[in-house]
Amino acid sequence: MENSILIYPGNEHIGNKVAEITGFPVIGFMLRSFPDGESYVRLLKNVEGKKVHIICSLNQPDSKTVSLILLAETLRNEGAAEIVLTAPYLAYMRQDVKFNSGESISAINYAKLISPFFDALITIDPHLHRIHDLNEIYSMPTKVLHSAPYVSNWIKSNVENPLIVGPDEESYQWAEEVAKGANAPFIVLKKTRYSDKDVKIEMPDVHEYRNKCPVLIDDIISSAHTMHQTVMHLIDAGMTGIVCIGVHGIFGEDAFRLLQSSGAKIITTNSIIHSTNQIDISQLIAGSIS
Ligand code: R5P
């Protein structure tokens, strides 16, 4: 079956690289808003019988989801044989349980919303915490890719004498894997979250690591309060040369400014376009679709 790539606006930085590596042609299309805010979609290429890989990171998902579904349905109506959603960042995975009565378990509800429109989902390091496997909530086949080898390589080439720091128990999985790849020791801290921007990080004694360069690693930097508070504790403990690595740099509202104010170096993968993108994961995606 002939493969093609459709790059959702805002994903050109990674989509074009994936197209270059795979050699798959890119499908042209129009996507714009009518004056009333509704979306207009038009394909500019024949897609009959093709397997189409839509590349669309799902940060800011509410503003993308309707047009993404319209695009998928238009591909289907125009005869595409298979439609694969490649979402380097997969949204809505953190609200994976009802914390208070009456709340939406958004991870489940979002999965139900988009599953019917795609034949498969590929994503990178989704936030799997209380949900252990995407197939528990997505009714289409899913494939999870891991950025850890890319992150470890970046650390090996850029940081001398690193200590990998996971800011909370949920980051254990990334911290352990990245540390192994970077031949570095790792510690995992304890976090209590009181609200979107109110977190408390508990710091162990890091005296034995005082000559090391702390590299914080987390899957998501959203409000950046988790990273910021961890950096502050490390500074208080006398540590310097701190690096913060996020797989998915969402940086909502003033998050980037807050984290920058800590003086730490901030690095992300290019799963979401941002000035901190230094770890290129386009090869990871290309390898999974070709
Ligand atoms: C959740 O525990 C995640 O692994 C991240 O630690 C969290 O999403 C970071 O959020 P924020 O940047 O808003 O503190």
Coordinates of C-alpha atoms and ligand atoms in Angstrom, one line a residue, residues 94 127 129 167-168 170-171 174 191 193 196-197 199 218-227, ligand 1:
R94 CA -3.2 13.0 33.2
H127 CA 1.6 9.8 30.5
H129 CA 0.2 6.3 35.4
P167 CA 10.9 14.9 40.4
D168 CA 8.1 12.5 41.4
E170 CA 5.5 9.0 38.1
S171 CA 8.8 10.1 36.6
W174 CA 11.7 7.9 32.5
K191 CA 5.7 15.1 45.0
R193 CA 0.0 18.0 44.1
D196 CA -2.7 22.8 38.9
K197 CA 0.1 25.1 40.1
V199 CA 3.0 21.2 44.2
D218 CA 10.0 14.4 33.3
D219 CA 7.6 13.5 30.6
I220 CA 5.7 16.8 30.6
I221 CA 6.5 20.4 31.5
S222 CA 3.1 22.1 31.7
S223 CA 2.9 24.8 34.4
A224 CA 6.6 24.0 35.1
H225 CA 5.9 24.2 38.9
T226 CA 7.2 20.6 39.4
M227 CA 10.5 21.4 37.7
Ligands
R5P1 C1 2.8 14.4 36.2 O1 3.0 13.9 37.3 C2 3.8 14.6 35.1 O2 4.7 13.5 35.1 C3 4.5 15.9 35.3 O3 5.3 15.9 36.5 C4 3.6 17.0 35.4 O4 2.6 16.9 34.4 C5 4.3 18.3 35.4 O5 3.3 19.3 35.5 P1 3.7 20.8 35.8 O6 4.7 21.3 34.9 O7 2.3 21.5 35.7 O8 4.1 20.8 37.2

